[in-house]
mmCIF file with all atom_site columns, C-alpha atoms (C1' of nucleotides) in Angstrom:
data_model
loop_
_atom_site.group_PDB
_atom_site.id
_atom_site.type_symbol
_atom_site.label_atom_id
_atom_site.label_alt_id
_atom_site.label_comp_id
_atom_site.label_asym_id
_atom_site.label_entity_id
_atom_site.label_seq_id
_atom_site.pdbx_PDB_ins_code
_atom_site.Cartn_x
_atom_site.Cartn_y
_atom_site.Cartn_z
_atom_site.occupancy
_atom_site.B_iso_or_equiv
_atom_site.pdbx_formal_charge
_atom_site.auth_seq_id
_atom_site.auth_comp_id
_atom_site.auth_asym_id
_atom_site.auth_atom_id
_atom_site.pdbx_PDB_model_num
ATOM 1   C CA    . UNK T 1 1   ? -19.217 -29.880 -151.786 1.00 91.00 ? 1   UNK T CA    1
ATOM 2   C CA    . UNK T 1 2   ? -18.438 -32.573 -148.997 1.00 95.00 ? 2   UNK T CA    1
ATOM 3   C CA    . UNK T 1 3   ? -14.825 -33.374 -148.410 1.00 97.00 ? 3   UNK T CA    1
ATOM 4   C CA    . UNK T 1 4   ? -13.408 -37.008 -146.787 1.00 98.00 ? 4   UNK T CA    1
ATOM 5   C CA    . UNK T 1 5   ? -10.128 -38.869 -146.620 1.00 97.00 ? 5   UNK T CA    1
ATOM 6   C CA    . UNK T 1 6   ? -9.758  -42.402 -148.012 1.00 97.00 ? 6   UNK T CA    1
ATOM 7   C CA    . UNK T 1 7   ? -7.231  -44.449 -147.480 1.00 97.00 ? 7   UNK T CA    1
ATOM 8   C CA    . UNK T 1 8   ? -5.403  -46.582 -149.702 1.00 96.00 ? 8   UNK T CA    1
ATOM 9   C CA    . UNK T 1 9   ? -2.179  -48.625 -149.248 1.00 95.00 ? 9   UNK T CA    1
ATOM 10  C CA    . UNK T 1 10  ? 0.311   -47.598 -151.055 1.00 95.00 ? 10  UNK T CA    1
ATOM 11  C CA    . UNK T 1 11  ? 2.170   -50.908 -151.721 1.00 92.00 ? 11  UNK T CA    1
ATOM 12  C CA    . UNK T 1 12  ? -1.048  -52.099 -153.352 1.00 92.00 ? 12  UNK T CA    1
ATOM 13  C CA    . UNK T 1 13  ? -2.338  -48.236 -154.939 1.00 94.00 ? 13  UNK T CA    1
ATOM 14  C CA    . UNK T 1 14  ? -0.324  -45.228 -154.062 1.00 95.00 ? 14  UNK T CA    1
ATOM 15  C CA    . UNK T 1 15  ? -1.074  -41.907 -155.176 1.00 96.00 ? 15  UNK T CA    1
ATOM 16  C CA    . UNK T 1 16  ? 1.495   -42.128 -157.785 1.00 96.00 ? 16  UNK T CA    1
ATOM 17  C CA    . UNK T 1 17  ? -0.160  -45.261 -159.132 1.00 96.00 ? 17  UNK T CA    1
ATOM 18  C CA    . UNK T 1 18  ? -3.289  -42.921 -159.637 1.00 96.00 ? 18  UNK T CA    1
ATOM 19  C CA    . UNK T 1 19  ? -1.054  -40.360 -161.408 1.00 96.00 ? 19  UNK T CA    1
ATOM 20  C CA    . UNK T 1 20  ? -0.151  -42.757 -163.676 1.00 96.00 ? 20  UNK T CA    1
ATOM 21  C CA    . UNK T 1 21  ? -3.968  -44.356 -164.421 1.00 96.00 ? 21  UNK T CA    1
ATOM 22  C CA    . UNK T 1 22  ? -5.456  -43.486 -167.626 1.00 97.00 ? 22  UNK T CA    1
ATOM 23  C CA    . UNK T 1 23  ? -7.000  -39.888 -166.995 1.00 97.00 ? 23  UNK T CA    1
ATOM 24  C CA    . UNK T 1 24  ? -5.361  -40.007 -163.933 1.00 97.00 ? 24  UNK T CA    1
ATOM 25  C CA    . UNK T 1 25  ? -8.541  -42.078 -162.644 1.00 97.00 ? 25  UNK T CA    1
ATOM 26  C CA    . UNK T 1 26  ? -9.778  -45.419 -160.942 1.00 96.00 ? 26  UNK T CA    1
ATOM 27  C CA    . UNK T 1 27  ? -12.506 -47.248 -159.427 1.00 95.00 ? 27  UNK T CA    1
ATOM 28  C CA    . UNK T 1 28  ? -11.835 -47.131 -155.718 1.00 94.00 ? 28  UNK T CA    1
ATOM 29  C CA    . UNK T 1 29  ? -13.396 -50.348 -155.417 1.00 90.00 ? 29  UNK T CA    1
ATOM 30  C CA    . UNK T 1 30  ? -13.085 -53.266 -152.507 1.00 89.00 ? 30  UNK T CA    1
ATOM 31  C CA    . UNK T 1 31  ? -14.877 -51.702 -149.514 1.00 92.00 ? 31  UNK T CA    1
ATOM 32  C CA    . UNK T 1 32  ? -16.262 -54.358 -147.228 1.00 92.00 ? 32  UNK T CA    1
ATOM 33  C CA    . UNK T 1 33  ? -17.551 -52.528 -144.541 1.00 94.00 ? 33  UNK T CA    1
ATOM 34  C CA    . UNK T 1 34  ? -21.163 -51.669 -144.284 1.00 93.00 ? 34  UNK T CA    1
ATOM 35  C CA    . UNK T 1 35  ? -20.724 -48.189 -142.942 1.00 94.00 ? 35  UNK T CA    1
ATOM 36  C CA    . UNK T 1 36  ? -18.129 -47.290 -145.233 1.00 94.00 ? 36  UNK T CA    1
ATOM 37  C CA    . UNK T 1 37  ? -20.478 -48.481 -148.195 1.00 95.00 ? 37  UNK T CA    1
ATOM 38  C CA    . UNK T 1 38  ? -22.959 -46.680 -147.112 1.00 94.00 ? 38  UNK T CA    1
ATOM 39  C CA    . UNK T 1 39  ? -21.456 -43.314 -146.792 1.00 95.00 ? 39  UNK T CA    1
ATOM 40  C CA    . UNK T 1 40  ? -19.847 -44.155 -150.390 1.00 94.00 ? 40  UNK T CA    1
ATOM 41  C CA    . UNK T 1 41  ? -23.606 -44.797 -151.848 1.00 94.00 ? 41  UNK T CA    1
ATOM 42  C CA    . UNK T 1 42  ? -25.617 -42.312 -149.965 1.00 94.00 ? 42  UNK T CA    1
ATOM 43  C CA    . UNK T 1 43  ? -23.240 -39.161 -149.324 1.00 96.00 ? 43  UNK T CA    1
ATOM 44  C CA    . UNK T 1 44  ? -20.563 -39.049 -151.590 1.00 97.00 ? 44  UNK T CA    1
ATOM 45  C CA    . UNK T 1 45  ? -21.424 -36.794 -154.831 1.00 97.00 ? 45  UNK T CA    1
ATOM 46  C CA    . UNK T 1 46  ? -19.489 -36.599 -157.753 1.00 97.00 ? 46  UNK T CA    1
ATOM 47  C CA    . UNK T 1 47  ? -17.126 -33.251 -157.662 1.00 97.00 ? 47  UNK T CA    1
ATOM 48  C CA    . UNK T 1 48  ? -16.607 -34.057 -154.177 1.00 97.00 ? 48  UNK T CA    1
ATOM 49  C CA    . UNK T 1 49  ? -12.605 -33.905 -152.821 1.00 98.00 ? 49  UNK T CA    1
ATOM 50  C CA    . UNK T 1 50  ? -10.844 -36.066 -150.958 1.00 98.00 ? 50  UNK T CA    1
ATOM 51  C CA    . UNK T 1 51  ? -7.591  -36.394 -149.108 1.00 98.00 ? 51  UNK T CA    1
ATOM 52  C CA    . UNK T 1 52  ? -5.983  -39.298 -150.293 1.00 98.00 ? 52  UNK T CA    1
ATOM 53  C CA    . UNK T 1 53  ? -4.431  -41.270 -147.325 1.00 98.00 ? 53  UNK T CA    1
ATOM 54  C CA    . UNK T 1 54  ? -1.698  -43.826 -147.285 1.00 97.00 ? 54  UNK T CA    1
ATOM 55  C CA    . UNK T 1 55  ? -1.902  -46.420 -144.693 1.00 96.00 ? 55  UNK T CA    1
ATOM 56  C CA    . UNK T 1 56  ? -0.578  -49.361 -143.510 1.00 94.00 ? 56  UNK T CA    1
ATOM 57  C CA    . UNK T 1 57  ? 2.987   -48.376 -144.339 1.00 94.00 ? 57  UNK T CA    1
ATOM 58  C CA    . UNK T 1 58  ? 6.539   -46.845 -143.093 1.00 93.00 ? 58  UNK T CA    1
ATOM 59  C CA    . UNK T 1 59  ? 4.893   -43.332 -142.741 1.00 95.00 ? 59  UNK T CA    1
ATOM 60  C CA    . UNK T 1 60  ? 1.372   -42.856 -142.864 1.00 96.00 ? 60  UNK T CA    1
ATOM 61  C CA    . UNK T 1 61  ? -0.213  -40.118 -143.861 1.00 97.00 ? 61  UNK T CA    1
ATOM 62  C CA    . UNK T 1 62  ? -2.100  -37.533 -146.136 1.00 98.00 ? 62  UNK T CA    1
ATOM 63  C CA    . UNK T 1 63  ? -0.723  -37.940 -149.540 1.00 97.00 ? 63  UNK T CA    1
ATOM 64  C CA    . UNK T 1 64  ? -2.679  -36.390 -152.154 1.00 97.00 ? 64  UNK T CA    1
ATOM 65  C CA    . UNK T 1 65  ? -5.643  -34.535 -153.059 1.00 98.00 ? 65  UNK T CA    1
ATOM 66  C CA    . UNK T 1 66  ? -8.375  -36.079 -155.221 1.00 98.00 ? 66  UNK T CA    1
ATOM 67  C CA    . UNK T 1 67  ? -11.993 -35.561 -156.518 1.00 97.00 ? 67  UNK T CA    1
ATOM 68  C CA    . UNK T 1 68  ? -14.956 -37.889 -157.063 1.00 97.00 ? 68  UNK T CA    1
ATOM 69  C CA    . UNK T 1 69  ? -15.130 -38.675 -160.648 1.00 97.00 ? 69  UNK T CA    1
ATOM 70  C CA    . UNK T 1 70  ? -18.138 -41.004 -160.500 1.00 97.00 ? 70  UNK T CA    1
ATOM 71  C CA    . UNK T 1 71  ? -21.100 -41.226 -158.097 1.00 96.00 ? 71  UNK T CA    1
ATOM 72  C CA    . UNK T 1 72  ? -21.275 -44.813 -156.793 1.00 95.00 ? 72  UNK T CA    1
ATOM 73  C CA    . UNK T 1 73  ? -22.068 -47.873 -158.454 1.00 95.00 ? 73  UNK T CA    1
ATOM 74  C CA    . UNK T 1 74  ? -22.359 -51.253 -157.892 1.00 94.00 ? 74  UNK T CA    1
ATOM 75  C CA    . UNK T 1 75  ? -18.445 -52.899 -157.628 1.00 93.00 ? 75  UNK T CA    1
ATOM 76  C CA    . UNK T 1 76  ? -17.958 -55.381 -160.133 1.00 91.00 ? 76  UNK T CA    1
ATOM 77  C CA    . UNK T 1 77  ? -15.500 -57.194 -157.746 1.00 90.00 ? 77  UNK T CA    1
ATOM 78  C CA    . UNK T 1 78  ? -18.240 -58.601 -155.423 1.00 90.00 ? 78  UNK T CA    1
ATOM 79  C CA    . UNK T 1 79  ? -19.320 -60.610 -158.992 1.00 90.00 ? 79  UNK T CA    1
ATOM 80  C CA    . UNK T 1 80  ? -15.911 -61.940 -159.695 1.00 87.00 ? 80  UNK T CA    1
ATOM 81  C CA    . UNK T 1 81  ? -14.680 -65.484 -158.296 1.00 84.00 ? 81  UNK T CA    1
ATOM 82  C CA    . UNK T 1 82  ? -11.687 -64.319 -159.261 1.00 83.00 ? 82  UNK T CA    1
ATOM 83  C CA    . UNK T 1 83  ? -10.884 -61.797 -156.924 1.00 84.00 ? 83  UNK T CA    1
ATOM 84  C CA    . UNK T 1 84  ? -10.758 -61.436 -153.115 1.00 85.00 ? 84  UNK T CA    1
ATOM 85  C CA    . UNK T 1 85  ? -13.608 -59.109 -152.859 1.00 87.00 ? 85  UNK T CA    1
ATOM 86  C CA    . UNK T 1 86  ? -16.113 -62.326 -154.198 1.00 88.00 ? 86  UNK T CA    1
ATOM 87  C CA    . UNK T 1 87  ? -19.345 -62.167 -152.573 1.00 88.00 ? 87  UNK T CA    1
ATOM 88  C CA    . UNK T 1 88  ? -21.937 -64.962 -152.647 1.00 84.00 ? 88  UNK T CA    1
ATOM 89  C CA    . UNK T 1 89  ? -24.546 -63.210 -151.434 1.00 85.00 ? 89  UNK T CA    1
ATOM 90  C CA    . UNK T 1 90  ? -24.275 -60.726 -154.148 1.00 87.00 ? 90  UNK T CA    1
ATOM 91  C CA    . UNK T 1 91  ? -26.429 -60.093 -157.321 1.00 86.00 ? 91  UNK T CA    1
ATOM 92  C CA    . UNK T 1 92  ? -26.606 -57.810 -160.548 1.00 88.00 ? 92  UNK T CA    1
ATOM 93  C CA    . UNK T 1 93  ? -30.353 -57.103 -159.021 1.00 87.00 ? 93  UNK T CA    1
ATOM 94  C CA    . UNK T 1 94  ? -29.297 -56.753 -155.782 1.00 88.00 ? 94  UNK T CA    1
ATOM 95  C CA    . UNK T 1 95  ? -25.921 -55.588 -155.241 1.00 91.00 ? 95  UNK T CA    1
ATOM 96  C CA    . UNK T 1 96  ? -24.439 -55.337 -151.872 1.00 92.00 ? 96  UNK T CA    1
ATOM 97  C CA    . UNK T 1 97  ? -21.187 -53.476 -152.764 1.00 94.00 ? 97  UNK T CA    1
ATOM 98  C CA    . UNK T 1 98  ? -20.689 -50.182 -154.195 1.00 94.00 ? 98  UNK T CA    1
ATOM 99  C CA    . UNK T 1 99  ? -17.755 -48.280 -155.339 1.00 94.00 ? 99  UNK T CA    1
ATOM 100 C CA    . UNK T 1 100 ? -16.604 -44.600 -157.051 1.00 96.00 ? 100 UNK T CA    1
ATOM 101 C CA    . UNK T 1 101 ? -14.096 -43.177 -159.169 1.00 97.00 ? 101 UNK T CA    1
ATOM 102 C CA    . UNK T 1 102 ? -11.640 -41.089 -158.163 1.00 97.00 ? 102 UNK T CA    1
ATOM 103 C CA    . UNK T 1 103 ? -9.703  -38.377 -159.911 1.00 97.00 ? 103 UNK T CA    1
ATOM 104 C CA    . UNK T 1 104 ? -6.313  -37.646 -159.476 1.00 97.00 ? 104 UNK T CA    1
ATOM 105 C CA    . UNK T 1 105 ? -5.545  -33.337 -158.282 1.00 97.00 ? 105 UNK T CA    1
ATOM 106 C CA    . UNK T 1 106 ? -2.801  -33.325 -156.767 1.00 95.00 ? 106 UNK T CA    1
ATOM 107 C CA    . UNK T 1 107 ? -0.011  -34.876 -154.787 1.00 96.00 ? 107 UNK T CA    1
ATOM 108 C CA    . UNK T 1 108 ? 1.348   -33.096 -151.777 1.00 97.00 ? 108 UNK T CA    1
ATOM 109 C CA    . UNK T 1 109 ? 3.928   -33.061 -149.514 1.00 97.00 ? 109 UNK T CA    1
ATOM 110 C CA    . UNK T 1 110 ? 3.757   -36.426 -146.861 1.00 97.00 ? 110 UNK T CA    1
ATOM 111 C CA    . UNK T 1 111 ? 0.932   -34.985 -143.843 1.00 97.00 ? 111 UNK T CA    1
ATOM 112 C CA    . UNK T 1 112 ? 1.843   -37.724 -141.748 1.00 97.00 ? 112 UNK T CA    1
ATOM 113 C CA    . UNK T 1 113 ? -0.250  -39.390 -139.582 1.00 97.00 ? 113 UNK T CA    1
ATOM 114 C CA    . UNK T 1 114 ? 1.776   -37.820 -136.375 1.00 96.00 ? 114 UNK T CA    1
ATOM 115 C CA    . UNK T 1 115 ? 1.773   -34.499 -137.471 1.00 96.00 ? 115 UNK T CA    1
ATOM 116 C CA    . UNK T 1 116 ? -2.233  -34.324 -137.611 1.00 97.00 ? 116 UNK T CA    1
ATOM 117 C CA    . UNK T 1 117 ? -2.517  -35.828 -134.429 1.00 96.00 ? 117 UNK T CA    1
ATOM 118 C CA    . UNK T 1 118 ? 0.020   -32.670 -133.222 1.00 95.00 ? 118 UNK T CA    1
ATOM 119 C CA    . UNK T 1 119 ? -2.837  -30.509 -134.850 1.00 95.00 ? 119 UNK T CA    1
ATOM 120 C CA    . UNK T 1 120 ? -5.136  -28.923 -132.340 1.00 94.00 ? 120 UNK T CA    1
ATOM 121 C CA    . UNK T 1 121 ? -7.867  -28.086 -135.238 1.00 95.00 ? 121 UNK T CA    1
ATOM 122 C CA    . UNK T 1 122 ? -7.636  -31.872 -136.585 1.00 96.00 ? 122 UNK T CA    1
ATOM 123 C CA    . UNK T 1 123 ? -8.283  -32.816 -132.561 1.00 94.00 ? 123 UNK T CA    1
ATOM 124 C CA    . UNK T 1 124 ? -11.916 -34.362 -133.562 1.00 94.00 ? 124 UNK T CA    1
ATOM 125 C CA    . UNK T 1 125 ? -10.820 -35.714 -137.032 1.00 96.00 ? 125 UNK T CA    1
ATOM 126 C CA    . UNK T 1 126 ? -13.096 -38.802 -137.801 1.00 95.00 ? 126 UNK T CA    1
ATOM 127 C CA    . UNK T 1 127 ? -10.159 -40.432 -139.403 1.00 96.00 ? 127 UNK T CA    1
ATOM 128 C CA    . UNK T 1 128 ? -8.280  -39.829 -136.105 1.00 96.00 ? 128 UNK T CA    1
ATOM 129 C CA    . UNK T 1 129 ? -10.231 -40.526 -133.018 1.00 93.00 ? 129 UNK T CA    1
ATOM 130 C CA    . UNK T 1 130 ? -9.120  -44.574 -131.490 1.00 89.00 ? 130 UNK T CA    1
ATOM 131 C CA    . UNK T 1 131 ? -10.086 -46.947 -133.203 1.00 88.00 ? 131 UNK T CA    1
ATOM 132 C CA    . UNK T 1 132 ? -11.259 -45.637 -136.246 1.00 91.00 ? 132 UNK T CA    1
ATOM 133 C CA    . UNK T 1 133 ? -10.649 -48.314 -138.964 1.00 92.00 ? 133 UNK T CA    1
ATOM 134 C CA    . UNK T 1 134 ? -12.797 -46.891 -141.691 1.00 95.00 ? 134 UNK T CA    1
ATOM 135 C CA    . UNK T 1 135 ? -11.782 -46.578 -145.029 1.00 95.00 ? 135 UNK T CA    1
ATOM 136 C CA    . UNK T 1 136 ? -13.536 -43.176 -145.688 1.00 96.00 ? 136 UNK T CA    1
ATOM 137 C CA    . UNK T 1 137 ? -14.683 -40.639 -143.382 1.00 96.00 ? 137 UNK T CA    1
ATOM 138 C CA    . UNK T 1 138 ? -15.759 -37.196 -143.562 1.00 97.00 ? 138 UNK T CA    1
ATOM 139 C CA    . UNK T 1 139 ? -13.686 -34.212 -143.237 1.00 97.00 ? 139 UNK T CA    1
ATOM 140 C CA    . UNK T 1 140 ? -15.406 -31.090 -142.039 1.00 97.00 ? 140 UNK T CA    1
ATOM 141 C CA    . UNK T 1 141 ? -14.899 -27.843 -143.637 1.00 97.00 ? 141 UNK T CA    1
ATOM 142 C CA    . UNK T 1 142 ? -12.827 -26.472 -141.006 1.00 97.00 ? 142 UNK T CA    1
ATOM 143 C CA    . UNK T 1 143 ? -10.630 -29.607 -141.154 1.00 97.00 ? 143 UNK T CA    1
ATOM 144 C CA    . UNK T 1 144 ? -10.484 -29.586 -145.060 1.00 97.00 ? 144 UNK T CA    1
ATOM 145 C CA    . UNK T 1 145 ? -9.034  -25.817 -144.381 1.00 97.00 ? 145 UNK T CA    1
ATOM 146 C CA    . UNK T 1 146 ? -6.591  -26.348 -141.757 1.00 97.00 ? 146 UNK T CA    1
ATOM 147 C CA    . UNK T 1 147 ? -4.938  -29.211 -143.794 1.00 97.00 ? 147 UNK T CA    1
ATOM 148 C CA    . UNK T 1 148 ? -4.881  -27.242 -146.985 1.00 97.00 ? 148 UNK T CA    1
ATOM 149 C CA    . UNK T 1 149 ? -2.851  -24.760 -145.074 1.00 96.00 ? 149 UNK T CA    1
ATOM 150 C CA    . UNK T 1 150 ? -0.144  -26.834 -143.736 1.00 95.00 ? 150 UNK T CA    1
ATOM 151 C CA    . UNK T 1 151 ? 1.013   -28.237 -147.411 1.00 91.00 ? 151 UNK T CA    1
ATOM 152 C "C1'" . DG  D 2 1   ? 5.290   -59.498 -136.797 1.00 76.23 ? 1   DG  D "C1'" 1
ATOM 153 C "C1'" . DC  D 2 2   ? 2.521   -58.089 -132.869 1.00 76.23 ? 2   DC  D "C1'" 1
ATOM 154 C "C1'" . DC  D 2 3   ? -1.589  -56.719 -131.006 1.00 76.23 ? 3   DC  D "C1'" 1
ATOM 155 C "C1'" . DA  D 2 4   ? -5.608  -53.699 -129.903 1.00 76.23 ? 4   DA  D "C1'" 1
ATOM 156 C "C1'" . DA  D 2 5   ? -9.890  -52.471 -131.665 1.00 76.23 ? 5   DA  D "C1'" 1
ATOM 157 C "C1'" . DC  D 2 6   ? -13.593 -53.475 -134.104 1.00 76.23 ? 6   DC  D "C1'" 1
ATOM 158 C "C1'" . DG  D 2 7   ? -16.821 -56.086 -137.291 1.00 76.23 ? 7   DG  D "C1'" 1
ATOM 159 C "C1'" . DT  D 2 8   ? -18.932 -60.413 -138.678 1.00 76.23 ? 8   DT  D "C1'" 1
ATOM 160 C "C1'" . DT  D 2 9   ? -20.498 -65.071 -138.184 1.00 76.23 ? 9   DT  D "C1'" 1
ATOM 161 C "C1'" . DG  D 2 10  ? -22.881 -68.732 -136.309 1.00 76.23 ? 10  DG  D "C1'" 1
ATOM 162 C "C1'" . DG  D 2 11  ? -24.238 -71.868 -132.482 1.00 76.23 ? 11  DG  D "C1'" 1
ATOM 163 C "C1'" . DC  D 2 12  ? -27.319 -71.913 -128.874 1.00 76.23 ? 12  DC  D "C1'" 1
ATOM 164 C "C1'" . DG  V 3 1   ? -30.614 -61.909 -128.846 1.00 76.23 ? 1   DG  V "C1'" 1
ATOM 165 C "C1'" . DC  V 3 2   ? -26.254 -63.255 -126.614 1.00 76.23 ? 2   DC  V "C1'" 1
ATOM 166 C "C1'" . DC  V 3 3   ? -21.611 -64.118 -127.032 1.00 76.23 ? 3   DC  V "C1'" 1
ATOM 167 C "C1'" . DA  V 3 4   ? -17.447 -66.738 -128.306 1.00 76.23 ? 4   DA  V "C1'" 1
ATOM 168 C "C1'" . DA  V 3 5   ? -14.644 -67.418 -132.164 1.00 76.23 ? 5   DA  V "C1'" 1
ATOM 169 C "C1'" . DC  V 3 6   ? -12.687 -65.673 -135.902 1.00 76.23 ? 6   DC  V "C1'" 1
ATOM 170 C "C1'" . DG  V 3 7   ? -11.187 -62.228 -139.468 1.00 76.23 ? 7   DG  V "C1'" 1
ATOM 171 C "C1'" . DT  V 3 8   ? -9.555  -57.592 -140.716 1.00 76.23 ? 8   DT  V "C1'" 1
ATOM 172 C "C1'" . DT  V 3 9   ? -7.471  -53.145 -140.172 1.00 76.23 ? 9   DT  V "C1'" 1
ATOM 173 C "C1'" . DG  V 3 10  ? -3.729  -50.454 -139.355 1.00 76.23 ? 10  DG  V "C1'" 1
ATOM 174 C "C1'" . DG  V 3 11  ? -0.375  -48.296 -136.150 1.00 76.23 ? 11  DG  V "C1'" 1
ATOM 175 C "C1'" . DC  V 3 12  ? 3.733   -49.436 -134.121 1.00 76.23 ? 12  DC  V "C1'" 1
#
DNA sequence: GCCAACGTTGGC
DNA sequence: GCCAACGTTGGC
């Protein structure tokens, strides 16, 4: 089983907004970035976990734990005029976006965003080296581990 | 709200 | 293929 950390905002979708989905499960859907959706279609399994990061806020930070619930397929979003995530170039044949589901586990204590950086073991965190802006990365074991131990 | 870092777009 | 302009992310 691989392990990443997404990130979410939590004024938009907190990890208490995923307790409260039905099952405790939603479509993780809006990724624009081409290496994000790529690691979403091509490595992520179902069963995998994930940390669930909230960014863009007072404190970031590691805020949950979560599993893959669905294997990606094609986000519905990049079909909609409706919403933001509208793409053109987009078709049902040939879609350019992809998404999963994700299952609530469990929410933990805030891991904020300062205290990994404190963490020697977290030192070569995807997530954490400058400039990282992606909305997934991968988590190594050893990583996985060390956080698991500080909540 | 600012701004650095990075990605994307489009003219040439 | 280069690069300037623009848009987005996300910490602070």
């Amino acid at each position: 089983m691989r392990h990443w950390l997404i990130k979410s905002e939590p004024d938009v979708f907190g990890v208490d907004d995923l307790a409260r989905a039905p099952k405790r499960t939603t479509a993780w859907e809006g990724v624009r970035n081409y290496q994000a959706r790529n690691m979403l279609r091509d490595d992520v399994r179902k069963d995998d976990q994930a940390f669930f990061y909230h960014s863009s806020c007072e404190v970031p930070g590691i805020a949950g734990i979560i599993e893959v619930a669905r294997a990606a397929y094609p986000d519905e979003t990049q079909f909609d005029r409706k919403t933001k995530y509208y793409d053109a170039a987009a078709t049902k044949d040939a879609p350019r976006w992809f998404n999963v589901d994700v299952r609530a586990l469990k929410k933990t204590r805030l891991v904020s965003l300062e205290e990994m950086r404190r963490q020697k073991p977290l030192a070569k965190m995807v997530t954490l080296r400058p400039g990282n802006r992606l909305s997934i990365t991968p988590v190594t074991e050893a990583e996985w581990q060390h956080i698991l131990k500080l909540l």
